[in-house]
């Protein structure tokens, strides 16, 4: 029996924010996955096709766009085509994902790995997909740590997941006791995957219903949320700062992530000048995230 093949086009991405490349590929409606080498600070985007002609056509199209992408600080240093057996791919990518200990009580794991949780531990099960958010990235991990920490504060009951990606933050919030949870993402595919992940984690549909929305058009609940996590690219945060602040109730908390370290001071100033107070920040390599409180 002839082996079934997957035809691939791989991009080596040395951009400061490989998420921008991922957004461009999503807009072009490619099926792809992204893997980041955190030691080398590079990313690889692999596009998948059913035949060789489509894969080669995609490679040529992307090469023709590289000069245009330069203005977005997208730096693709190599484009190559290759094939692999479907059964090989089904197992190959799993080696990059392990059980993550976010805190003493919050654990994130993929479905194919077993984990014997202690009685006080909460386990979030997430499989990687096209949407952003498996807990591997520094910005997602910071959001999870803050959700875990703030869930212990009496009266912190409502949560907004702005730019929900895989739904990992909403799942963690639900399992850690938040009662009212809303979630949105501009990408319909991300919203679909988030809904699937919520169901896999036995989160009731009536508790969290992720929706497709642009951050500028999202309508929050009356009075705002106790905690808002906005894991969105920095320039989008600044552009929509006033509207994002309106999501937070007075005295509530706002987690801002997805910000390049070189841009964090400017972003923090933008939000602080509009009534937020910076309470905590964390930097890992090129990324800085922060926790703010609304006056």
PDB file of C-alpha atoms in Angstrom:
ATOM      1  CA  UNK A   1       0.000   0.000   0.000  1.00  0.00           C
ATOM      2  CA  UNK A   2       1.424   3.367  -1.019  1.00  0.00           C
ATOM      3  CA  UNK A   3       2.233   5.756   1.830  1.00  0.00           C
ATOM      4  CA  UNK A   4       0.062   8.868   2.007  1.00  0.00           C
ATOM      5  CA  UNK A   5       2.167  12.007   1.777  1.00  0.00           C
ATOM      6  CA  UNK A   6       1.798  15.531   3.073  1.00  0.00           C
ATOM      7  CA  UNK A   7       3.327  18.223   0.857  1.00  0.00           C
ATOM      8  CA  UNK A   8       4.860  21.019   2.893  1.00  0.00           C
ATOM      9  CA  UNK A   9       6.317  24.489   2.580  1.00  0.00           C
ATOM     10  CA  UNK A  10       8.487  25.559   5.537  1.00  0.00           C
ATOM     11  CA  UNK A  11       9.388  29.153   6.408  1.00  0.00           C
ATOM     12  CA  UNK A  12      12.292  30.047   8.685  1.00  0.00           C
ATOM     13  CA  UNK A  13      11.165  33.165  10.564  1.00  0.00           C
ATOM     14  CA  UNK A  14      13.673  35.416  12.361  1.00  0.00           C
ATOM     15  CA  UNK A  15      11.161  38.224  12.927  1.00  0.00           C
ATOM     16  CA  UNK A  16      10.925  39.889  16.359  1.00  0.00           C
ATOM     17  CA  UNK A  17       7.237  38.905  16.413  1.00  0.00           C
ATOM     18  CA  UNK A  18       6.574  35.672  14.464  1.00  0.00           C
ATOM     19  CA  UNK A  19       2.897  36.040  15.415  1.00  0.00           C
ATOM     20  CA  UNK A  20       2.649  38.703  12.686  1.00  0.00           C
ATOM     21  CA  UNK A  21       3.714  36.122  10.107  1.00  0.00           C
ATOM     22  CA  UNK A  22       1.139  33.717  11.511  1.00  0.00           C
ATOM     23  CA  UNK A  23      -1.556  36.377  11.099  1.00  0.00           C
ATOM     24  CA  UNK A  24      -0.525  36.918   7.474  1.00  0.00           C
ATOM     25  CA  UNK A  25      -0.622  33.180   6.749  1.00  0.00           C
ATOM     26  CA  UNK A  26      -4.033  32.914   8.404  1.00  0.00           C
ATOM     27  CA  UNK A  27      -5.334  35.763   6.240  1.00  0.00           C
ATOM     28  CA  UNK A  28      -4.086  33.851   3.182  1.00  0.00           C
ATOM     29  CA  UNK A  29      -6.150  30.856   4.408  1.00  0.00           C
ATOM     30  CA  UNK A  30      -3.247  28.416   4.594  1.00  0.00           C
ATOM     31  CA  UNK A  31      -3.317  25.362   6.852  1.00  0.00           C
ATOM     32  CA  UNK A  32      -0.140  25.653   8.900  1.00  0.00           C
ATOM     33  CA  UNK A  33       1.516  25.131  12.253  1.00  0.00           C
ATOM     34  CA  UNK A  34       4.170  27.170  14.030  1.00  0.00           C
ATOM     35  CA  UNK A  35       7.016  26.011  16.243  1.00  0.00           C
ATOM     36  CA  UNK A  36       9.272  28.442  18.099  1.00  0.00           C
ATOM     37  CA  UNK A  37      12.838  27.646  19.110  1.00  0.00           C
ATOM     38  CA  UNK A  38      13.058  29.706  22.295  1.00  0.00           C
ATOM     39  CA  UNK A  39      16.827  29.242  22.592  1.00  0.00           C
ATOM     40  CA  UNK A  40      17.577  30.450  19.080  1.00  0.00           C
ATOM     41  CA  UNK A  41      14.701  33.006  19.048  1.00  0.00           C
ATOM     42  CA  UNK A  42      13.524  31.798  15.665  1.00  0.00           C
ATOM     43  CA  UNK A  43      10.272  30.254  14.495  1.00  0.00           C
ATOM     44  CA  UNK A  44       9.330  27.795  11.782  1.00  0.00           C
ATOM     45  CA  UNK A  45       5.961  27.964  10.017  1.00  0.00           C
ATOM     46  CA  UNK A  46       5.025  24.801   8.110  1.00  0.00           C
ATOM     47  CA  UNK A  47       2.234  24.967   5.520  1.00  0.00           C
ATOM     48  CA  UNK A  48       0.427  21.766   4.492  1.00  0.00           C
ATOM     49  CA  UNK A  49      -0.960  20.804   1.081  1.00  0.00           C
ATOM     50  CA  UNK A  50      -2.512  17.792  -0.639  1.00  0.00           C
ATOM     51  CA  UNK A  51      -0.277  17.954  -3.714  1.00  0.00           C
ATOM     52  CA  UNK A  52       3.187  19.114  -4.700  1.00  0.00           C
ATOM     53  CA  UNK A  53       2.015  21.757  -7.154  1.00  0.00           C
ATOM     54  CA  UNK A  54       0.077  23.641  -4.452  1.00  0.00           C
ATOM     55  CA  UNK A  55       3.052  23.518  -2.079  1.00  0.00           C
ATOM     56  CA  UNK A  56       5.450  24.861  -4.705  1.00  0.00           C
ATOM     57  CA  UNK A  57       2.981  27.555  -5.757  1.00  0.00           C
ATOM     58  CA  UNK A  58       2.701  28.708  -2.130  1.00  0.00           C
ATOM     59  CA  UNK A  59       6.490  28.887  -1.819  1.00  0.00           C
ATOM     60  CA  UNK A  60       6.766  31.097  -4.905  1.00  0.00           C
ATOM     61  CA  UNK A  61       3.902  33.321  -3.772  1.00  0.00           C
ATOM     62  CA  UNK A  62       5.452  33.862  -0.352  1.00  0.00           C
ATOM     63  CA  UNK A  63       8.867  34.626  -1.868  1.00  0.00           C
ATOM     64  CA  UNK A  64       7.221  37.291  -4.032  1.00  0.00           C
ATOM     65  CA  UNK A  65       5.691  38.911  -0.928  1.00  0.00           C
ATOM     66  CA  UNK A  66       8.825  39.068   1.217  1.00  0.00           C
ATOM     67  CA  UNK A  67       9.785  42.583   0.133  1.00  0.00           C
ATOM     68  CA  UNK A  68       6.287  43.820   1.020  1.00  0.00           C
ATOM     69  CA  UNK A  69       6.413  42.033   4.366  1.00  0.00           C
ATOM     70  CA  UNK A  70       9.645  43.859   5.246  1.00  0.00           C
ATOM     71  CA  UNK A  71       7.571  46.918   6.169  1.00  0.00           C
ATOM     72  CA  UNK A  72       5.855  44.788   8.850  1.00  0.00           C
ATOM     73  CA  UNK A  73       9.226  43.698  10.276  1.00  0.00           C
ATOM     74  CA  UNK A  74       8.630  40.168   8.995  1.00  0.00           C
ATOM     75  CA  UNK A  75      11.990  38.511   8.354  1.00  0.00           C
ATOM     76  CA  UNK A  76      11.699  35.200   6.488  1.00  0.00           C
ATOM     77  CA  UNK A  77      15.227  33.923   5.872  1.00  0.00           C
ATOM     78  CA  UNK A  78      14.441  30.628   4.124  1.00  0.00           C
ATOM     79  CA  UNK A  79      11.565  29.019   2.216  1.00  0.00           C
ATOM     80  CA  UNK A  80      11.726  25.333   1.308  1.00  0.00           C
ATOM     81  CA  UNK A  81       9.454  22.528   0.111  1.00  0.00           C
ATOM     82  CA  UNK A  82       9.511  18.969   1.422  1.00  0.00           C
ATOM     83  CA  UNK A  83       7.260  15.938   1.861  1.00  0.00           C
ATOM     84  CA  UNK A  84       6.559  13.653   4.790  1.00  0.00           C
ATOM     85  CA  UNK A  85       4.422  10.607   5.514  1.00  0.00           C
ATOM     86  CA  UNK A  86       1.157  11.387   7.258  1.00  0.00           C
ATOM     87  CA  UNK A  87       1.814   8.811   9.952  1.00  0.00           C
ATOM     88  CA  UNK A  88       5.233  10.362  10.641  1.00  0.00           C
ATOM     89  CA  UNK A  89       3.707  13.814  11.119  1.00  0.00           C
ATOM     90  CA  UNK A  90       1.045  12.466  13.465  1.00  0.00           C
ATOM     91  CA  UNK A  91       3.768  11.653  15.990  1.00  0.00           C
ATOM     92  CA  UNK A  92       6.680  13.973  15.153  1.00  0.00           C
ATOM     93  CA  UNK A  93       5.307  17.236  16.557  1.00  0.00           C
ATOM     94  CA  UNK A  94       4.358  15.666  19.896  1.00  0.00           C
ATOM     95  CA  UNK A  95       7.964  15.631  21.123  1.00  0.00           C
ATOM     96  CA  UNK A  96       7.915  19.419  21.508  1.00  0.00           C
ATOM     97  CA  UNK A  97       5.132  19.417  24.125  1.00  0.00           C
ATOM     98  CA  UNK A  98       5.436  18.323  27.753  1.00  0.00           C
ATOM     99  CA  UNK A  99       3.555  18.701  31.028  1.00  0.00           C
ATOM    100  CA  UNK A 100       3.923  22.320  32.207  1.00  0.00           C
ATOM    101  CA  UNK A 101       3.872  23.268  35.893  1.00  0.00           C
ATOM    102  CA  UNK A 102       2.547  26.831  35.767  1.00  0.00           C
ATOM    103  CA  UNK A 103       2.351  26.988  39.572  1.00  0.00           C
ATOM    104  CA  UNK A 104       2.105  24.554  42.467  1.00  0.00           C
ATOM    105  CA  UNK A 105      -1.564  23.976  41.712  1.00  0.00           C
ATOM    106  CA  UNK A 106      -2.003  24.796  37.997  1.00  0.00           C
ATOM    107  CA  UNK A 107      -0.823  22.230  35.442  1.00  0.00           C
ATOM    108  CA  UNK A 108      -1.099  22.310  31.630  1.00  0.00           C
ATOM    109  CA  UNK A 109      -0.725  19.098  29.651  1.00  0.00           C
ATOM    110  CA  UNK A 110      -1.403  17.679  26.162  1.00  0.00           C
ATOM    111  CA  UNK A 111      -3.975  14.883  25.869  1.00  0.00           C
ATOM    112  CA  UNK A 112      -1.479  12.142  24.970  1.00  0.00           C
ATOM    113  CA  UNK A 113       0.525  12.505  28.204  1.00  0.00           C
ATOM    114  CA  UNK A 114      -0.671  11.102  31.526  1.00  0.00           C
ATOM    115  CA  UNK A 115      -0.333  13.108  34.714  1.00  0.00           C
ATOM    116  CA  UNK A 116      -1.269  12.022  38.222  1.00  0.00           C
ATOM    117  CA  UNK A 117      -2.548  15.238  39.748  1.00  0.00           C
ATOM    118  CA  UNK A 118      -2.373  15.857  43.473  1.00  0.00           C
ATOM    119  CA  UNK A 119      -5.663  16.537  45.251  1.00  0.00           C
ATOM    120  CA  UNK A 120      -5.233  20.332  45.191  1.00  0.00           C
ATOM    121  CA  UNK A 121      -3.928  20.578  41.629  1.00  0.00           C
ATOM    122  CA  UNK A 122      -5.935  21.827  38.658  1.00  0.00           C
ATOM    123  CA  UNK A 123      -5.135  20.324  35.255  1.00  0.00           C
ATOM    124  CA  UNK A 124      -5.837  22.092  31.954  1.00  0.00           C
ATOM    125  CA  UNK A 125      -5.642  19.834  28.898  1.00  0.00           C
ATOM    126  CA  UNK A 126      -4.687  21.583  25.666  1.00  0.00           C
ATOM    127  CA  UNK A 127      -3.550  20.134  22.354  1.00  0.00           C
ATOM    128  CA  UNK A 128      -1.666  22.434  19.965  1.00  0.00           C
ATOM    129  CA  UNK A 129      -3.557  23.636  16.935  1.00  0.00           C
ATOM    130  CA  UNK A 130      -3.412  26.576  14.560  1.00  0.00           C
ATOM    131  CA  UNK A 131      -4.545  28.912  17.329  1.00  0.00           C
ATOM    132  CA  UNK A 132      -2.117  30.586  19.684  1.00  0.00           C
ATOM    133  CA  UNK A 133      -1.889  29.387  23.287  1.00  0.00           C
ATOM    134  CA  UNK A 134      -0.535  26.122  24.691  1.00  0.00           C
ATOM    135  CA  UNK A 135       1.168  27.600  27.757  1.00  0.00           C
ATOM    136  CA  UNK A 136       4.596  27.162  26.163  1.00  0.00           C
ATOM    137  CA  UNK A 137       4.998  30.845  25.310  1.00  0.00           C
ATOM    138  CA  UNK A 138       6.157  33.301  27.997  1.00  0.00           C
ATOM    139  CA  UNK A 139       3.157  35.605  27.528  1.00  0.00           C
ATOM    140  CA  UNK A 140       0.595  32.813  27.914  1.00  0.00           C
ATOM    141  CA  UNK A 141       2.423  31.411  30.945  1.00  0.00           C
ATOM    142  CA  UNK A 142       2.396  34.827  32.655  1.00  0.00           C
ATOM    143  CA  UNK A 143      -1.342  35.203  32.074  1.00  0.00           C
ATOM    144  CA  UNK A 144      -1.940  31.756  33.569  1.00  0.00           C
ATOM    145  CA  UNK A 145       0.166  32.559  36.639  1.00  0.00           C
ATOM    146  CA  UNK A 146      -1.745  35.790  37.269  1.00  0.00           C
ATOM    147  CA  UNK A 147      -5.139  34.108  36.784  1.00  0.00           C
ATOM    148  CA  UNK A 148      -4.093  31.460  39.302  1.00  0.00           C
ATOM    149  CA  UNK A 149      -2.864  34.064  41.801  1.00  0.00           C
ATOM    150  CA  UNK A 150      -5.829  36.430  41.484  1.00  0.00           C
ATOM    151  CA  UNK A 151      -8.454  33.669  41.601  1.00  0.00           C
ATOM    152  CA  UNK A 152      -7.682  33.372  45.326  1.00  0.00           C
ATOM    153  CA  UNK A 153      -8.833  36.949  46.025  1.00  0.00           C
ATOM    154  CA  UNK A 154     -12.380  37.109  47.406  1.00  0.00           C
ATOM    155  CA  UNK A 155     -14.762  38.872  45.032  1.00  0.00           C
ATOM    156  CA  UNK A 156     -12.750  38.189  41.881  1.00  0.00           C
ATOM    157  CA  UNK A 157     -15.525  36.371  40.032  1.00  0.00           C
ATOM    158  CA  UNK A 158     -15.726  37.678  36.451  1.00  0.00           C
ATOM    159  CA  UNK A 159     -13.108  37.231  33.735  1.00  0.00           C
ATOM    160  CA  UNK A 160     -12.651  38.364  30.125  1.00  0.00           C
ATOM    161  CA  UNK A 161     -10.311  36.510  27.774  1.00  0.00           C
ATOM    162  CA  UNK A 162      -9.509  39.107  25.089  1.00  0.00           C
ATOM    163  CA  UNK A 163      -7.857  37.370  22.147  1.00  0.00           C
ATOM    164  CA  UNK A 164      -8.677  33.906  23.453  1.00  0.00           C
ATOM    165  CA  UNK A 165      -6.702  31.840  20.924  1.00  0.00           C
ATOM    166  CA  UNK A 166      -6.912  28.202  22.034  1.00  0.00           C
ATOM    167  CA  UNK A 167      -9.134  29.089  25.005  1.00  0.00           C
ATOM    168  CA  UNK A 168      -6.466  28.064  27.520  1.00  0.00           C
ATOM    169  CA  UNK A 169      -6.969  31.123  29.754  1.00  0.00           C
ATOM    170  CA  UNK A 170     -10.748  30.709  29.835  1.00  0.00           C
ATOM    171  CA  UNK A 171     -10.387  27.027  30.712  1.00  0.00           C
ATOM    172  CA  UNK A 172      -7.981  27.836  33.543  1.00  0.00           C
ATOM    173  CA  UNK A 173     -10.257  30.600  34.837  1.00  0.00           C
ATOM    174  CA  UNK A 174     -13.288  28.296  34.824  1.00  0.00           C
ATOM    175  CA  UNK A 175     -11.432  25.513  36.628  1.00  0.00           C
ATOM    176  CA  UNK A 176     -10.037  27.968  39.182  1.00  0.00           C
ATOM    177  CA  UNK A 177     -13.487  29.199  40.156  1.00  0.00           C
ATOM    178  CA  UNK A 178     -14.378  32.266  38.087  1.00  0.00           C
ATOM    179  CA  UNK A 179     -18.170  32.370  37.695  1.00  0.00           C
ATOM    180  CA  UNK A 180     -18.738  34.744  34.775  1.00  0.00           C
ATOM    181  CA  UNK A 181     -16.384  34.282  31.814  1.00  0.00           C
ATOM    182  CA  UNK A 182     -16.472  35.861  28.364  1.00  0.00           C
ATOM    183  CA  UNK A 183     -13.997  35.210  25.551  1.00  0.00           C
ATOM    184  CA  UNK A 184     -13.446  36.523  22.043  1.00  0.00           C
ATOM    185  CA  UNK A 185     -10.978  36.367  19.175  1.00  0.00           C
ATOM    186  CA  UNK A 186     -10.860  38.001  15.770  1.00  0.00           C
ATOM    187  CA  UNK A 187     -10.032  34.626  14.142  1.00  0.00           C
ATOM    188  CA  UNK A 188     -13.069  32.332  13.588  1.00  0.00           C
ATOM    189  CA  UNK A 189     -10.784  29.275  13.510  1.00  0.00           C
ATOM    190  CA  UNK A 190      -9.395  30.182  16.934  1.00  0.00           C
ATOM    191  CA  UNK A 191     -12.919  30.528  18.314  1.00  0.00           C
ATOM    192  CA  UNK A 192     -13.849  27.104  16.928  1.00  0.00           C
ATOM    193  CA  UNK A 193     -10.770  25.491  18.483  1.00  0.00           C
ATOM    194  CA  UNK A 194     -11.383  27.305  21.784  1.00  0.00           C
ATOM    195  CA  UNK A 195     -14.930  25.907  21.898  1.00  0.00           C
ATOM    196  CA  UNK A 196     -13.588  22.392  21.274  1.00  0.00           C
ATOM    197  CA  UNK A 197     -10.968  22.750  24.010  1.00  0.00           C
ATOM    198  CA  UNK A 198     -13.546  24.041  26.480  1.00  0.00           C
ATOM    199  CA  UNK A 199     -15.694  20.992  25.777  1.00  0.00           C
ATOM    200  CA  UNK A 200     -12.706  18.630  26.160  1.00  0.00           C
ATOM    201  CA  UNK A 201     -12.086  20.142  29.587  1.00  0.00           C
ATOM    202  CA  UNK A 202     -15.732  19.617  30.601  1.00  0.00           C
ATOM    203  CA  UNK A 203     -16.482  23.341  30.823  1.00  0.00           C
ATOM    204  CA  UNK A 204     -20.234  23.872  30.484  1.00  0.00           C
ATOM    205  CA  UNK A 205     -21.272  25.688  27.304  1.00  0.00           C
ATOM    206  CA  UNK A 206     -23.372  28.151  29.277  1.00  0.00           C
ATOM    207  CA  UNK A 207     -20.338  29.130  31.386  1.00  0.00           C
ATOM    208  CA  UNK A 208     -18.097  30.194  28.478  1.00  0.00           C
ATOM    209  CA  UNK A 209     -19.231  30.910  24.924  1.00  0.00           C
ATOM    210  CA  UNK A 210     -16.281  32.185  22.855  1.00  0.00           C
ATOM    211  CA  UNK A 211     -17.300  34.622  20.141  1.00  0.00           C
ATOM    212  CA  UNK A 212     -15.785  36.133  17.020  1.00  0.00           C
ATOM    213  CA  UNK A 213     -15.088  39.825  17.542  1.00  0.00           C
ATOM    214  CA  UNK A 214     -12.535  42.523  16.896  1.00  0.00           C
ATOM    215  CA  UNK A 215     -11.227  44.089  20.116  1.00  0.00           C
ATOM    216  CA  UNK A 216     -12.475  47.502  18.968  1.00  0.00           C
ATOM    217  CA  UNK A 217     -16.036  46.206  18.534  1.00  0.00           C
ATOM    218  CA  UNK A 218     -16.354  43.958  21.594  1.00  0.00           C
ATOM    219  CA  UNK A 219     -19.085  44.965  24.056  1.00  0.00           C
ATOM    220  CA  UNK A 220     -18.262  44.103  27.695  1.00  0.00           C
ATOM    221  CA  UNK A 221     -20.770  43.299  30.417  1.00  0.00           C
ATOM    222  CA  UNK A 222     -22.287  46.240  32.266  1.00  0.00           C
ATOM    223  CA  UNK A 223     -19.883  47.494  34.914  1.00  0.00           C
ATOM    224  CA  UNK A 224     -16.888  45.610  33.543  1.00  0.00           C
ATOM    225  CA  UNK A 225     -14.951  42.542  34.681  1.00  0.00           C
ATOM    226  CA  UNK A 226     -12.944  41.829  37.828  1.00  0.00           C
ATOM    227  CA  UNK A 227     -10.077  40.526  35.683  1.00  0.00           C
ATOM    228  CA  UNK A 228      -9.266  41.027  32.001  1.00  0.00           C
ATOM    229  CA  UNK A 229      -6.439  39.260  30.168  1.00  0.00           C
ATOM    230  CA  UNK A 230      -5.452  40.832  26.845  1.00  0.00           C
ATOM    231  CA  UNK A 231      -2.793  38.628  25.260  1.00  0.00           C
ATOM    232  CA  UNK A 232      -2.661  40.656  22.051  1.00  0.00           C
ATOM    233  CA  UNK A 233       0.148  42.265  20.051  1.00  0.00           C
ATOM    234  CA  UNK A 234       1.410  45.509  21.576  1.00  0.00           C
ATOM    235  CA  UNK A 235       0.464  47.889  18.765  1.00  0.00           C
ATOM    236  CA  UNK A 236      -3.143  46.644  18.920  1.00  0.00           C
ATOM    237  CA  UNK A 237      -3.214  47.155  22.697  1.00  0.00           C
ATOM    238  CA  UNK A 238      -2.073  50.777  22.351  1.00  0.00           C
ATOM    239  CA  UNK A 239      -4.433  51.541  19.485  1.00  0.00           C
ATOM    240  CA  UNK A 240      -7.398  50.296  21.538  1.00  0.00           C
ATOM    241  CA  UNK A 241      -6.197  51.263  25.032  1.00  0.00           C
ATOM    242  CA  UNK A 242      -9.202  53.357  26.052  1.00  0.00           C
ATOM    243  CA  UNK A 243     -11.692  50.704  24.947  1.00  0.00           C
ATOM    244  CA  UNK A 244      -9.723  47.899  26.635  1.00  0.00           C
ATOM    245  CA  UNK A 245      -9.642  49.879  29.897  1.00  0.00           C
ATOM    246  CA  UNK A 246     -13.453  50.141  29.706  1.00  0.00           C
ATOM    247  CA  UNK A 247     -13.597  46.333  29.980  1.00  0.00           C
ATOM    248  CA  UNK A 248     -12.224  46.550  33.555  1.00  0.00           C
ATOM    249  CA  UNK A 249     -14.415  47.461  36.518  1.00  0.00           C
ATOM    250  CA  UNK A 250     -13.098  50.074  39.000  1.00  0.00           C
ATOM    251  CA  UNK A 251     -10.574  48.338  41.239  1.00  0.00           C
ATOM    252  CA  UNK A 252     -10.311  45.476  38.757  1.00  0.00           C
ATOM    253  CA  UNK A 253      -7.167  44.027  37.231  1.00  0.00           C
ATOM    254  CA  UNK A 254      -5.845  43.999  33.662  1.00  0.00           C
ATOM    255  CA  UNK A 255      -3.162  41.644  32.358  1.00  0.00           C
ATOM    256  CA  UNK A 256      -1.383  42.923  29.249  1.00  0.00           C
ATOM    257  CA  UNK A 257       0.777  40.434  27.364  1.00  0.00           C
ATOM    258  CA  UNK A 258       2.122  39.952  23.839  1.00  0.00           C
ATOM    259  CA  UNK A 259       4.364  43.034  24.180  1.00  0.00           C
ATOM    260  CA  UNK A 260       7.949  43.217  22.983  1.00  0.00           C
ATOM    261  CA  UNK A 261      10.211  44.287  25.860  1.00  0.00           C
ATOM    262  CA  UNK A 262      11.453  47.294  23.891  1.00  0.00           C
ATOM    263  CA  UNK A 263       7.835  48.508  23.571  1.00  0.00           C
ATOM    264  CA  UNK A 264       6.622  47.747  27.098  1.00  0.00           C
ATOM    265  CA  UNK A 265       7.465  51.114  28.687  1.00  0.00           C
ATOM    266  CA  UNK A 266       5.561  52.975  25.977  1.00  0.00           C
ATOM    267  CA  UNK A 267       2.588  50.609  26.289  1.00  0.00           C
ATOM    268  CA  UNK A 268       2.537  50.852  30.094  1.00  0.00           C
ATOM    269  CA  UNK A 269       2.671  54.660  29.920  1.00  0.00           C
ATOM    270  CA  UNK A 270      -0.233  54.674  27.456  1.00  0.00           C
ATOM    271  CA  UNK A 271      -2.422  52.737  29.890  1.00  0.00           C
ATOM    272  CA  UNK A 272      -1.228  54.483  33.068  1.00  0.00           C
ATOM    273  CA  UNK A 273      -2.010  57.908  31.606  1.00  0.00           C
ATOM    274  CA  UNK A 274      -5.599  56.713  31.175  1.00  0.00           C
ATOM    275  CA  UNK A 275      -6.196  55.565  34.743  1.00  0.00           C
ATOM    276  CA  UNK A 276      -4.356  52.261  35.179  1.00  0.00           C
ATOM    277  CA  UNK A 277      -1.601  51.536  37.736  1.00  0.00           C
ATOM    278  CA  UNK A 278       1.215  49.109  36.965  1.00  0.00           C
ATOM    279  CA  UNK A 279       1.485  46.571  39.801  1.00  0.00           C
ATOM    280  CA  UNK A 280       3.746  43.879  38.379  1.00  0.00           C
ATOM    281  CA  UNK A 281       5.774  43.056  35.281  1.00  0.00           C
ATOM    282  CA  UNK A 282       7.766  40.094  34.049  1.00  0.00           C
ATOM    283  CA  UNK A 283      10.302  39.805  31.239  1.00  0.00           C
ATOM    284  CA  UNK A 284      11.423  36.645  29.481  1.00  0.00           C
ATOM    285  CA  UNK A 285      13.821  37.200  26.609  1.00  0.00           C
ATOM    286  CA  UNK A 286      12.164  39.617  24.181  1.00  0.00           C
ATOM    287  CA  UNK A 287       8.705  39.587  25.824  1.00  0.00           C
ATOM    288  CA  UNK A 288       7.401  41.648  28.762  1.00  0.00           C
ATOM    289  CA  UNK A 289       3.959  41.299  30.336  1.00  0.00           C
ATOM    290  CA  UNK A 290       2.332  43.400  33.050  1.00  0.00           C
ATOM    291  CA  UNK A 291      -0.446  43.447  35.631  1.00  0.00           C
ATOM    292  CA  UNK A 292      -2.388  46.702  36.018  1.00  0.00           C
ATOM    293  CA  UNK A 293      -5.110  47.888  38.406  1.00  0.00           C
ATOM    294  CA  UNK A 294      -7.882  50.304  37.484  1.00  0.00           C
ATOM    295  CA  UNK A 295      -8.191  53.276  39.807  1.00  0.00           C
TER     296      UNK A 295
END
